Structure formats: C-alpha cells, structure tokens
PDB file of C-alpha atoms in Angstrom:
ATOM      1  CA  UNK J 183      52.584  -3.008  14.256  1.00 68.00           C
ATOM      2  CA  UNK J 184      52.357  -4.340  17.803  1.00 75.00           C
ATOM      3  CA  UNK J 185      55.680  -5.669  17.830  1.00 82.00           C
ATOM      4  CA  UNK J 186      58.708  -3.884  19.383  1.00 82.00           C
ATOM      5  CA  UNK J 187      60.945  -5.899  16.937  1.00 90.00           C
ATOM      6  CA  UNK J 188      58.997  -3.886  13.921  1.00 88.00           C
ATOM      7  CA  UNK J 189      59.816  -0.577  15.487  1.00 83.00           C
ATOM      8  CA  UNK J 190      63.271  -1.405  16.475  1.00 86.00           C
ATOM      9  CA  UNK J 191      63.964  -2.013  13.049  1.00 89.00           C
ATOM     10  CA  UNK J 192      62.580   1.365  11.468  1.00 88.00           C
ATOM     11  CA  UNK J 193      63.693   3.633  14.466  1.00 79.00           C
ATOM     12  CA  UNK J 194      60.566   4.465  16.115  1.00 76.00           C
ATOM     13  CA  UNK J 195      59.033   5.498  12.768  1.00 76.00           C
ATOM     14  CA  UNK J 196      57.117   2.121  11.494  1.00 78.00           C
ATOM     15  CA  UNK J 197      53.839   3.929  13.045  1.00 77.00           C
ATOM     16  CA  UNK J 198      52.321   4.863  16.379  1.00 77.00           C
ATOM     17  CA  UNK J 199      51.683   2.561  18.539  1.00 76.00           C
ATOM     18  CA  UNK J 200      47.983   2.568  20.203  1.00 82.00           C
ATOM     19  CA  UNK J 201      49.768   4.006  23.470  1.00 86.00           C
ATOM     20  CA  UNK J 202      46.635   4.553  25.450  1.00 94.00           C
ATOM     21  CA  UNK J 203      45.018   1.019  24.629  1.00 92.00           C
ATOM     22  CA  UNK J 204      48.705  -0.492  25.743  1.00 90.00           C
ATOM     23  CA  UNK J 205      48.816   1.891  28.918  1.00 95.00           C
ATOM     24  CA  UNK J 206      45.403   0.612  29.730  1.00 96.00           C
ATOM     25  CA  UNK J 207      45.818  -3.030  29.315  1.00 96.00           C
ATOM     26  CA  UNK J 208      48.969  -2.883  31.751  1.00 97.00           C
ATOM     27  CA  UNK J 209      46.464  -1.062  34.331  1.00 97.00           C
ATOM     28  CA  UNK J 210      43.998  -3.831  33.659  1.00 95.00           C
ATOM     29  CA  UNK J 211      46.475  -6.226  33.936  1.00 96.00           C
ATOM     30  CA  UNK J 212      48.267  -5.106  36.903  1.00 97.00           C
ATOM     31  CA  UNK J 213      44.567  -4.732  38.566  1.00 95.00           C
ATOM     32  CA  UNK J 214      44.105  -8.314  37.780  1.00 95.00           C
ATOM     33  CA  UNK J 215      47.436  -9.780  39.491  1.00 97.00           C
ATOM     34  CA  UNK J 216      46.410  -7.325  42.807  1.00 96.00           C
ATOM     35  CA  UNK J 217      43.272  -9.068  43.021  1.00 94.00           C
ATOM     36  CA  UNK J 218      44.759 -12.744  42.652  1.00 96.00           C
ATOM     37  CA  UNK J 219      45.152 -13.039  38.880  1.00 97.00           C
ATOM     38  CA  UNK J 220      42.851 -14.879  36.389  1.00 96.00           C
ATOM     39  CA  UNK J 221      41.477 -17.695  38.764  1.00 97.00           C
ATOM     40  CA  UNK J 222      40.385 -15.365  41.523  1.00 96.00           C
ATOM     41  CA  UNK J 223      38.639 -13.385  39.023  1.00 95.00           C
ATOM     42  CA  UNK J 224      37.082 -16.140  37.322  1.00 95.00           C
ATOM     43  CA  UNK J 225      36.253 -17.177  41.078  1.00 96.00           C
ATOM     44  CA  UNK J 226      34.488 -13.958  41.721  1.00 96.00           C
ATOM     45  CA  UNK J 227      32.709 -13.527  38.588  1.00 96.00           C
ATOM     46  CA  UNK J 228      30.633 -17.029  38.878  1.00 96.00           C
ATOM     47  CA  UNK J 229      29.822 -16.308  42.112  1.00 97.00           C
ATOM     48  CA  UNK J 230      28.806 -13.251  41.166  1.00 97.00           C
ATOM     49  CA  UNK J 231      26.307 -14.421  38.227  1.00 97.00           C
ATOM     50  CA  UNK J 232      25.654 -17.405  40.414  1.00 97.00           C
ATOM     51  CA  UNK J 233      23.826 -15.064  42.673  1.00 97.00           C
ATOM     52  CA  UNK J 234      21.384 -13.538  39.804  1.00 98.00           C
ATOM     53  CA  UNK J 235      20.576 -16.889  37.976  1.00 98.00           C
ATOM     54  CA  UNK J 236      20.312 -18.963  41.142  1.00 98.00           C
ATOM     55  CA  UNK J 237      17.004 -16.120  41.588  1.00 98.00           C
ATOM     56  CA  UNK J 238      16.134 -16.896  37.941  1.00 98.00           C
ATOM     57  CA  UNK J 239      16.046 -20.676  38.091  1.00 97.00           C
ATOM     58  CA  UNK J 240      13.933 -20.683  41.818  1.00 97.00           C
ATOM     59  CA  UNK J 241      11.964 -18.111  40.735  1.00 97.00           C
ATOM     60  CA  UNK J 242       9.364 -20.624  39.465  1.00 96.00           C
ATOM     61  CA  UNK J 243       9.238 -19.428  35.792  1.00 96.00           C
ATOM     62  CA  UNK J 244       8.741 -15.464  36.982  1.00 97.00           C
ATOM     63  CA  UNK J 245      12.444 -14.671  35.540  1.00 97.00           C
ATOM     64  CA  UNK J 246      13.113 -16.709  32.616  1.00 96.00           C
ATOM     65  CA  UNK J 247      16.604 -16.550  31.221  1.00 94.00           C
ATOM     66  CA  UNK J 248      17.346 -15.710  27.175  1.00 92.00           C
ATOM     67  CA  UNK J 249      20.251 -18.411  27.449  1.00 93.00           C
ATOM     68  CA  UNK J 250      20.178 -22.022  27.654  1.00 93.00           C
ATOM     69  CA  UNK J 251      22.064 -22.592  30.879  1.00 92.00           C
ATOM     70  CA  UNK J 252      24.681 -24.111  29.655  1.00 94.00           C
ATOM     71  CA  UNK J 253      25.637 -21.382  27.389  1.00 95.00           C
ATOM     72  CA  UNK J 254      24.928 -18.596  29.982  1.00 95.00           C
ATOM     73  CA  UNK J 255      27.517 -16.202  29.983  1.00 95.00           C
ATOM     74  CA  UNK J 256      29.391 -14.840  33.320  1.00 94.00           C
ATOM     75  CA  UNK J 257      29.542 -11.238  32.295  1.00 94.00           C
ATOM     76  CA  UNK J 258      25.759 -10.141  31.018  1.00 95.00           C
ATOM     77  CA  UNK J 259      22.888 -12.026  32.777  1.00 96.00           C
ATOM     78  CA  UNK J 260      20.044 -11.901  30.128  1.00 96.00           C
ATOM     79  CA  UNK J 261      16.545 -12.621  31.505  1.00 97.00           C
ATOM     80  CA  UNK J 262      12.703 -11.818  30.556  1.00 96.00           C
ATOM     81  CA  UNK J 263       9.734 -11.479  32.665  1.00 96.00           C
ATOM     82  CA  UNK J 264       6.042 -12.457  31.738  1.00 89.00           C
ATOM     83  CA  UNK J 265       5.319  -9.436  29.610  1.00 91.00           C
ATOM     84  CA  UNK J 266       6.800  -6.233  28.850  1.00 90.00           C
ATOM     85  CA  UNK J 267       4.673  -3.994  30.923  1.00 94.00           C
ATOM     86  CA  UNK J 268       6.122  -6.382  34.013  1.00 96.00           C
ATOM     87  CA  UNK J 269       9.644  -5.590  31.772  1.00 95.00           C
ATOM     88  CA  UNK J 270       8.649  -2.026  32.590  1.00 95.00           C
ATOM     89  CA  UNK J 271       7.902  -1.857  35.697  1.00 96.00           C
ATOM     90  CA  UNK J 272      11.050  -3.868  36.861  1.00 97.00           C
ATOM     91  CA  UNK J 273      13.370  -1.332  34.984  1.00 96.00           C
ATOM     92  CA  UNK J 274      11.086   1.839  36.398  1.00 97.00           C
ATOM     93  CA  UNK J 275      11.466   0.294  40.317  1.00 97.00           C
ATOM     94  CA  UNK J 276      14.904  -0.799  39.836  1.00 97.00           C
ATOM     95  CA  UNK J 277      16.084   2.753  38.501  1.00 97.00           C
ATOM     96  CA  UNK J 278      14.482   4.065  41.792  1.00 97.00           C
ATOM     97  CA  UNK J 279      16.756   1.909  44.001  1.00 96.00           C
ATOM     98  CA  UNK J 280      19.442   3.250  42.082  1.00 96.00           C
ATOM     99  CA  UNK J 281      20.176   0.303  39.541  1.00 96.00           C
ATOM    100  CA  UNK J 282      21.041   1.447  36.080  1.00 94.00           C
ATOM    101  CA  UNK J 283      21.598   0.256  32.699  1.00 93.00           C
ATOM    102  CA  UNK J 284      18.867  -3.416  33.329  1.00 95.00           C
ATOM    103  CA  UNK J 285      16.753  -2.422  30.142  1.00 94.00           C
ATOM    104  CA  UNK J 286      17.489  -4.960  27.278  1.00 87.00           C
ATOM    105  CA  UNK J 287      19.310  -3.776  24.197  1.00 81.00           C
ATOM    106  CA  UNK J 288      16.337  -1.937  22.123  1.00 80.00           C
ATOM    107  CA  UNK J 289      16.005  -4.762  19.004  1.00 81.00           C
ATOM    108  CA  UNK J 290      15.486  -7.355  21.475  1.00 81.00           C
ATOM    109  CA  UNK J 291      14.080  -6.560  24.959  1.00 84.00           C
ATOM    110  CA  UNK J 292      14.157  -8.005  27.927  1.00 93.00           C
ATOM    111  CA  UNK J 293      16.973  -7.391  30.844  1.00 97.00           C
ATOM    112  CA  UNK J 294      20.183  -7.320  30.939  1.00 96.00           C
ATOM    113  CA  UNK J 295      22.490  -7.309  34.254  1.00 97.00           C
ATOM    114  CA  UNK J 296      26.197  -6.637  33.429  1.00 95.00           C
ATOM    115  CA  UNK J 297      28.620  -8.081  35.756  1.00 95.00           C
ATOM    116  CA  UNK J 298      31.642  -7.187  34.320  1.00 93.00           C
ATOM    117  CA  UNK J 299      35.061  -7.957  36.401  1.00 92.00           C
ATOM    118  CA  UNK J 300      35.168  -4.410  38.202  1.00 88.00           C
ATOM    119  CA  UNK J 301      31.523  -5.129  38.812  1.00 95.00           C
ATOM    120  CA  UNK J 302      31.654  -5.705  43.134  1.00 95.00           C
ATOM    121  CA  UNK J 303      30.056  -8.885  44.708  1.00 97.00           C
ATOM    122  CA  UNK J 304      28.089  -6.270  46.628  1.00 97.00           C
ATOM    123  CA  UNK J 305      26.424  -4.733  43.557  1.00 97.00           C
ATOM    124  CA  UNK J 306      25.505  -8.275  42.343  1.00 98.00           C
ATOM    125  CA  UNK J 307      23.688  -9.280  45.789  1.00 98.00           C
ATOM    126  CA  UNK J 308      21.721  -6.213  45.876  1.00 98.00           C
ATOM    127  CA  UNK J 309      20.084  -6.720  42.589  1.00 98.00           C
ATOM    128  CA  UNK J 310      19.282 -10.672  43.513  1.00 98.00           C
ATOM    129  CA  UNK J 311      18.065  -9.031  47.156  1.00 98.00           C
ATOM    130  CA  UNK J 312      15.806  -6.764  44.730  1.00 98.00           C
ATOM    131  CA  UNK J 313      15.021  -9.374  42.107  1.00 98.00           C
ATOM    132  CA  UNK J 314      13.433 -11.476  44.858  1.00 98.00           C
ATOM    133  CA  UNK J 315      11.759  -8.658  46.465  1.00 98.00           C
ATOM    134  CA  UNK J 316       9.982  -7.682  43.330  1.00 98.00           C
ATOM    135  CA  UNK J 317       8.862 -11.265  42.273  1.00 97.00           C
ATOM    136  CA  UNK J 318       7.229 -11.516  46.102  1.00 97.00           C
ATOM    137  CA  UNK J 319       5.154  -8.183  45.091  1.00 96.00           C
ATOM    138  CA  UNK J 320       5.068  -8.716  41.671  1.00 95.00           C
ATOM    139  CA  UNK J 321       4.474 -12.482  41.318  1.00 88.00           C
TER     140      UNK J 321
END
C-alpha cells in the first residue's frame, strides 16, 4: 500500500494512502536536515539527557534511575526518589515552575522527563537547574 508502484498500477484506486502521516513525516524530515540531519540530532539529544542523568548519578543516591545505565534511553529519562510522598512533592513543586507531564506512567510510578527531539536544550537545563535545587532543600 505504501508503494507508488502499487498505485501506478491500479490508477490511483489500490487505496488511500495515509496522506497526513506521509505529509508529516516529510515535515519531520525536512525539520531534521534544517537542523543538521541525524548526527546533529543524535548530538543534541545526549547532551540533552546527559544533563538530567549526570544530576541523577551525583546526586548521591537522592535520584535513582529505573534503567541500568547502559540501557538508558535518550528520549524518556526515568528516575525515582526515596519515597513517593518525596515523588509527590517533586511533581507538585515542579508543576509550579511550570514543568509538566514528570509524573510516572500510573502502573508504575516514579518520574519521567521526556526529551523528545523538538524538546530544546534550554528546557532540559532548567529541569537539571531544578532537580539540583530540590535535592539541596529536599535532601
């Protein structure tokens, strides 16, 4: 169905095509190439994660990450804290300085910090700038 070839050969009538989806992968994709393709992305996203689990791992056991580090992934940062009232209270003061979506998914807890590509380095250093903060108050 995704072939051109398939609709070539039954005049346009094979089925619809997911025009949206394919409209939306060119924008992606063209987004992608403006920002120095695949590498410079890749570049940017691990020093963007590098800046949240670098807080994790010298945060003396306060943060703990979910992942073993080698297995950490470069577009959600999972971490826990000591309890979940701590859990709480991070998500409660974070939402106040305007961070949103840290709560863990609801069957497993914890944090989560997305960092997805269109995610800016900015963004990423203001939650490690808060992370710290809250561990000197907090820990």
């Amino acid at each position: 169905m995704l072939r051109y070839s398939t609709h070539a050969k039954n005049r346009s009538l094979y089925n619809t095509p997911p025009s949206f989806s394919i409209y939306m992968v060119n924008l992606v994709l063209k987004w992608i190439k403006s920002n120095g393709g695949v590498a410079a992305i890749e570049r940017q996203n691990r020093e963007k994660t590098d800046l949240i689990y670098n807080v994790i791992d010298a945060s003396g056991g306060f943060y703990r990450g979910v992942a073993h580090p080698a297995s950490r992934s470069r577009m959600n940062v999972t971490f826990r804290l000591g309890d979940e009232e701590l859990e709480k209270k991070f998500v409660k003061e974070s939402e106040a300085e305007g961070f949103v979506g840290l709560k863990g998914h609801r069957s497993v807890g914890g944090l989560r910090a997305s960092t997805y590509n269109a995610v800016p380095y900015e963004s990423c250093k203001a939650l490690a700038d808060f992370m710290n903060e809250f561990l000197r108050r907090h820990g």
